[in-house]
Amino acid sequence: MERFVILFLCLTVAWLGSIAQTKDSLPPKKEDSAFNAAMNEIVVSGTLRAVHRLESPVAVEVYSPKFLKMNPSPSVFEALQLVNGVRPQLNCNICNTGDIHINGLEGPYTMVTIDGMPIVSSLSSVYGLFGIPNQLIERIEVVKGPASGLYGSEAVGGLINIITKNPSTAPVLNVDLMSTTWNEYLADVGVKWHAGKKVSAILGVNYFNYQDPKDDNQDGFTDMALQHRISVFNKWSWQRKENRQANIAVRYFYEDRWGGEMDWSGKFRGTDSVYGESIYTNRFELIGNYQLPVREPILFSWSYNYHNQDSRYGDIPYLGKQHIGFGQFTWNKKVRNNELLTGLALRYNFYDDNSIATADPLTQTNNPSKVFLPGIFVQDEIKFSSKHLLLAGLRYDHHPVHGNIFTPRIAWKWKTENAGILRLNAGTGFRVVNLFTEEHAALTGAREVVINEELDPETSYNINLNYNYHLPVRKGFVKFDASAWYTYFSNQIIPDYDTDPNKIIYQNLDGYATSTGFSLNTEFSFTNRIRAMVGGTIQDIRRHDRDATGKMVSVQPVLTEKWSAVWNMTYVFVNAGLTVDYTGNLYGPMRLPLAGPLDPRKPYSPVWSIQNIQLTKKLGKKIEIYGGIKNLLDWTPVKGNPFIIARANDPFDKHVQYDANGQIMQTPDNPYALSFDPTYVYGPNQGRRGFFGVRMVIQ
């Protein structure tokens, strides 16, 4: 591997040196095309209707397929590590499942949608961003801050909306093949065809395979979970009179994932002899929309997803099934300076597993959760002038257990004299919690789950100030995007890993929690040759709770960094058809879940960074090849720690001794008084690796 890195860097320097001596120039342009594109981007996530991005009263960040290509990844989950304020968080050192943190908030606070339809929640939150064919992604829209006023539960911390390509305008063929020196293999293919004059369809297949166990940190466990997954996505679109919408899409996802001791195999699945975490996932999604054939613009949108998970965490089974059905009518009407939008929504959630989450507390029989959640919402955008726009909205949902839930929001957009845009947003959010589908540590059995009380829905109150400024310059542009926010949570449920190292204790917070922060993105482009984006976030996430004496104390939750930075830089050698991308992120310290008072691992993570470099070469108009190095610094969490997985030599705790109070005893075999625990994780264990790929596009 080291020889590969040295050879690649030498070839890179030689190639760039030779090309730098060539004389290449661009014809002068009056305006940069990228600046025009940024000014005219269409977004839908902020208001549930298509508007120009700069006209939206809600700040929406947009990421194009070019962004995904800067650091080729086998999943959208990994690609989002380059979005400022967004961090993919691994929740387990063994099976490598994870979620997405926005502005320091845990993954369950983030709603993920495809084409605006909710397809990820609860059980599926771990896998919803895996296996979406990258070749079919038109753009990714990110809204930071509560969006419950439009999207309901789960949209407390933010929204990630994946917009797929329109079948009528998609390329005929899109192919991306990639492999790495870790023997990872990715195939991502998209094709388009016409079924008559008015019907178009696209089909995407995403296949990922990694079957080469590695243990570079020498703890006897796989550094990265072995994965074999395939995802098939098919979308149909009909051309109708008066451009009325009609689309339907279906996706099937299958994955066989396992991690554990290096000598684990399928015959040990569910046994207590060799430890492994094995997860079989079958998932089906259906989404679509249909504009009614009436004079008024009334749109019916729907989604359905089925998720079946068959897991074994050592000898502990977790069998979960979930059905989520969603339907929504929206009506958009313009009356003078008012843009009215109203909607009716209904969600059905069926959830069943083999844990205490669905057990009847009286009879101890299985009692699946069946919830109908109807809702109604209305919003009004009032345009006072070309510079001032006000949005006011209110949503009402009725939960069969928790009753009536109201989530209002208000937004104001002011286009200033210097062409900057100021947005002020305020609103509330709510979330109904399902612990066993959101906390991986609750599934593994490494700690006992304790629920101290009936858990109430979480509520939040948020205010967000955003300033966006585009400055056109000669042959390019400079863009600034700054945000400041404050969020207040009541009834927040945070897993308590500190009170007892053998337990995870859940209860509603007897106090409040806050999230305060500031982020800045700076983006520039010159002569269509140099492009870069540098972003940073500073945040303070706090839980304010009462201690045993009744005194209010402030605690930083685990796995929340105080600051972070991301960057992507691109230089194009036009005459040579060569592009160089340098991308990376940088994270400040975060508190980590120690497994006991004698645990020798660091209580806080160090400052750490993942950096990547890539070269892309065009071969004509249809084909390009690319290659590079991921994790240039070869950083892994084990550096500076004696170990990552607690008691990796005794994963079934067969040699752990307890005292009369049930506390782990310190023994010669167990000097730190620990039990097996894989939850000490904050970054990937995958070190430096090379990658190479080829893309082909036929329009």
PDB file of C-alpha atoms in Angstrom, residues 432-526:
ATOM      1  CA  VAL A 432     -42.178  10.709  18.605  1.00  0.00           C
ATOM      2  CA  VAL A 433     -39.359   8.454  19.761  1.00  0.00           C
ATOM      3  CA  ASN A 434     -38.826   4.736  19.123  1.00  0.00           C
ATOM      4  CA  LEU A 435     -35.684   3.807  21.055  1.00  0.00           C
ATOM      5  CA  PHE A 436     -35.048   0.364  19.689  1.00  0.00           C
ATOM      6  CA  THR A 437     -35.053   1.534  16.093  1.00  0.00           C
ATOM      7  CA  GLU A 438     -32.910   4.615  16.660  1.00  0.00           C
ATOM      8  CA  GLU A 439     -30.196   3.573  19.123  1.00  0.00           C
ATOM      9  CA  HIS A 440     -27.915   0.853  17.852  1.00  0.00           C
ATOM     10  CA  ALA A 441     -26.524   0.335  21.351  1.00  0.00           C
ATOM     11  CA  ALA A 442     -29.999  -0.659  22.504  1.00  0.00           C
ATOM     12  CA  LEU A 443     -29.957  -3.553  20.062  1.00  0.00           C
ATOM     13  CA  THR A 444     -26.568  -5.130  20.669  1.00  0.00           C
ATOM     14  CA  GLY A 445     -27.185  -6.275  24.231  1.00  0.00           C
ATOM     15  CA  ALA A 446     -23.817  -4.872  25.326  1.00  0.00           C
ATOM     16  CA  ARG A 447     -25.717  -2.750  27.864  1.00  0.00           C
ATOM     17  CA  GLU A 448     -29.014  -3.235  29.639  1.00  0.00           C
ATOM     18  CA  VAL A 449     -31.775  -0.916  28.440  1.00  0.00           C
ATOM     19  CA  VAL A 450     -33.638   0.869  31.229  1.00  0.00           C
ATOM     20  CA  ILE A 451     -36.742   3.007  30.528  1.00  0.00           C
ATOM     21  CA  ASN A 452     -37.588   4.927  33.680  1.00  0.00           C
ATOM     22  CA  GLU A 453     -40.916   6.418  32.622  1.00  0.00           C
ATOM     23  CA  GLU A 454     -43.506   6.831  29.878  1.00  0.00           C
ATOM     24  CA  LEU A 455     -41.685   8.814  27.208  1.00  0.00           C
ATOM     25  CA  ASP A 456     -43.402  11.951  25.923  1.00  0.00           C
ATOM     26  CA  PRO A 457     -42.850  13.444  22.442  1.00  0.00           C
ATOM     27  CA  GLU A 458     -39.900  15.766  22.139  1.00  0.00           C
ATOM     28  CA  THR A 459     -40.611  19.370  21.191  1.00  0.00           C
ATOM     29  CA  SER A 460     -38.277  22.085  19.968  1.00  0.00           C
ATOM     30  CA  TYR A 461     -38.309  25.828  19.362  1.00  0.00           C
ATOM     31  CA  ASN A 462     -35.872  27.219  16.829  1.00  0.00           C
ATOM     32  CA  ILE A 463     -34.765  30.547  15.423  1.00  0.00           C
ATOM     33  CA  ASN A 464     -32.359  30.789  12.499  1.00  0.00           C
ATOM     34  CA  LEU A 465     -30.761  33.810  10.822  1.00  0.00           C
ATOM     35  CA  ASN A 466     -29.197  33.316   7.394  1.00  0.00           C
ATOM     36  CA  TYR A 467     -27.323  35.780   5.176  1.00  0.00           C
ATOM     37  CA  ASN A 468     -26.503  34.899   1.584  1.00  0.00           C
ATOM     38  CA  TYR A 469     -24.452  37.083  -0.721  1.00  0.00           C
ATOM     39  CA  HIS A 470     -23.413  36.467  -4.352  1.00  0.00           C
ATOM     40  CA  LEU A 471     -20.705  38.717  -5.730  1.00  0.00           C
ATOM     41  CA  PRO A 472     -20.101  38.399  -9.485  1.00  0.00           C
ATOM     42  CA  VAL A 473     -16.501  39.112 -10.388  1.00  0.00           C
ATOM     43  CA  ARG A 474     -14.616  39.034 -13.685  1.00  0.00           C
ATOM     44  CA  LYS A 475     -14.969  35.517 -15.113  1.00  0.00           C
ATOM     45  CA  GLY A 476     -16.393  34.146 -11.886  1.00  0.00           C
ATOM     46  CA  PHE A 477     -18.160  34.761  -8.605  1.00  0.00           C
ATOM     47  CA  VAL A 478     -17.676  34.738  -4.859  1.00  0.00           C
ATOM     48  CA  LYS A 479     -20.467  33.540  -2.598  1.00  0.00           C
ATOM     49  CA  PHE A 480     -20.919  33.850   1.168  1.00  0.00           C
ATOM     50  CA  ASP A 481     -23.532  31.939   3.144  1.00  0.00           C
ATOM     51  CA  ALA A 482     -23.639  32.516   6.908  1.00  0.00           C
ATOM     52  CA  SER A 483     -26.134  31.174   9.458  1.00  0.00           C
ATOM     53  CA  ALA A 484     -26.657  31.511  13.180  1.00  0.00           C
ATOM     54  CA  TRP A 485     -29.189  29.439  15.114  1.00  0.00           C
ATOM     55  CA  TYR A 486     -30.608  28.687  18.524  1.00  0.00           C
ATOM     56  CA  THR A 487     -32.785  25.666  19.343  1.00  0.00           C
ATOM     57  CA  TYR A 488     -34.461  24.912  22.659  1.00  0.00           C
ATOM     58  CA  PHE A 489     -35.671  21.380  23.436  1.00  0.00           C
ATOM     59  CA  SER A 490     -38.164  20.274  26.060  1.00  0.00           C
ATOM     60  CA  ASN A 491     -38.925  16.626  26.867  1.00  0.00           C
ATOM     61  CA  GLN A 492     -35.730  15.688  25.065  1.00  0.00           C
ATOM     62  CA  ILE A 493     -34.699  12.043  25.354  1.00  0.00           C
ATOM     63  CA  ILE A 494     -30.953  11.494  25.441  1.00  0.00           C
ATOM     64  CA  PRO A 495     -29.418   8.098  26.222  1.00  0.00           C
ATOM     65  CA  ASP A 496     -27.561   8.223  29.541  1.00  0.00           C
ATOM     66  CA  TYR A 497     -24.313   6.255  29.232  1.00  0.00           C
ATOM     67  CA  ASP A 498     -22.699   7.851  32.305  1.00  0.00           C
ATOM     68  CA  THR A 499     -24.796   6.909  35.366  1.00  0.00           C
ATOM     69  CA  ASP A 500     -24.119   3.173  35.024  1.00  0.00           C
ATOM     70  CA  PRO A 501     -21.556   1.807  32.509  1.00  0.00           C
ATOM     71  CA  ASN A 502     -23.617  -1.395  32.198  1.00  0.00           C
ATOM     72  CA  LYS A 503     -26.856   0.393  31.285  1.00  0.00           C
ATOM     73  CA  ILE A 504     -28.430   2.817  28.852  1.00  0.00           C
ATOM     74  CA  ILE A 505     -31.009   4.801  30.793  1.00  0.00           C
ATOM     75  CA  TYR A 506     -33.816   6.571  28.940  1.00  0.00           C
ATOM     76  CA  GLN A 507     -36.164   9.156  30.360  1.00  0.00           C
ATOM     77  CA  ASN A 508     -37.550  12.569  29.475  1.00  0.00           C
ATOM     78  CA  LEU A 509     -35.126  15.289  30.394  1.00  0.00           C
ATOM     79  CA  ASP A 510     -35.962  16.938  33.727  1.00  0.00           C
ATOM     80  CA  GLY A 511     -34.808  20.239  32.363  1.00  0.00           C
ATOM     81  CA  TYR A 512     -34.044  21.386  28.850  1.00  0.00           C
ATOM     82  CA  ALA A 513     -31.472  21.107  26.083  1.00  0.00           C
ATOM     83  CA  THR A 514     -30.063  23.772  23.770  1.00  0.00           C
ATOM     84  CA  SER A 515     -28.230  23.927  20.468  1.00  0.00           C
ATOM     85  CA  THR A 516     -26.490  27.181  19.557  1.00  0.00           C
ATOM     86  CA  GLY A 517     -24.157  27.733  16.663  1.00  0.00           C
ATOM     87  CA  PHE A 518     -22.788  29.659  13.714  1.00  0.00           C
ATOM     88  CA  SER A 519     -21.740  28.395  10.283  1.00  0.00           C
ATOM     89  CA  LEU A 520     -20.118  30.032   7.281  1.00  0.00           C
ATOM     90  CA  ASN A 521     -19.681  28.744   3.735  1.00  0.00           C
ATOM     91  CA  THR A 522     -17.406  30.596   1.316  1.00  0.00           C
ATOM     92  CA  GLU A 523     -17.475  29.514  -2.306  1.00  0.00           C
ATOM     93  CA  PHE A 524     -15.673  30.972  -5.285  1.00  0.00           C
ATOM     94  CA  SER A 525     -15.107  30.250  -8.963  1.00  0.00           C
ATOM     95  CA  PHE A 526     -12.740  31.932 -11.404  1.00  0.00           C
TER      96      PHE A 526
END
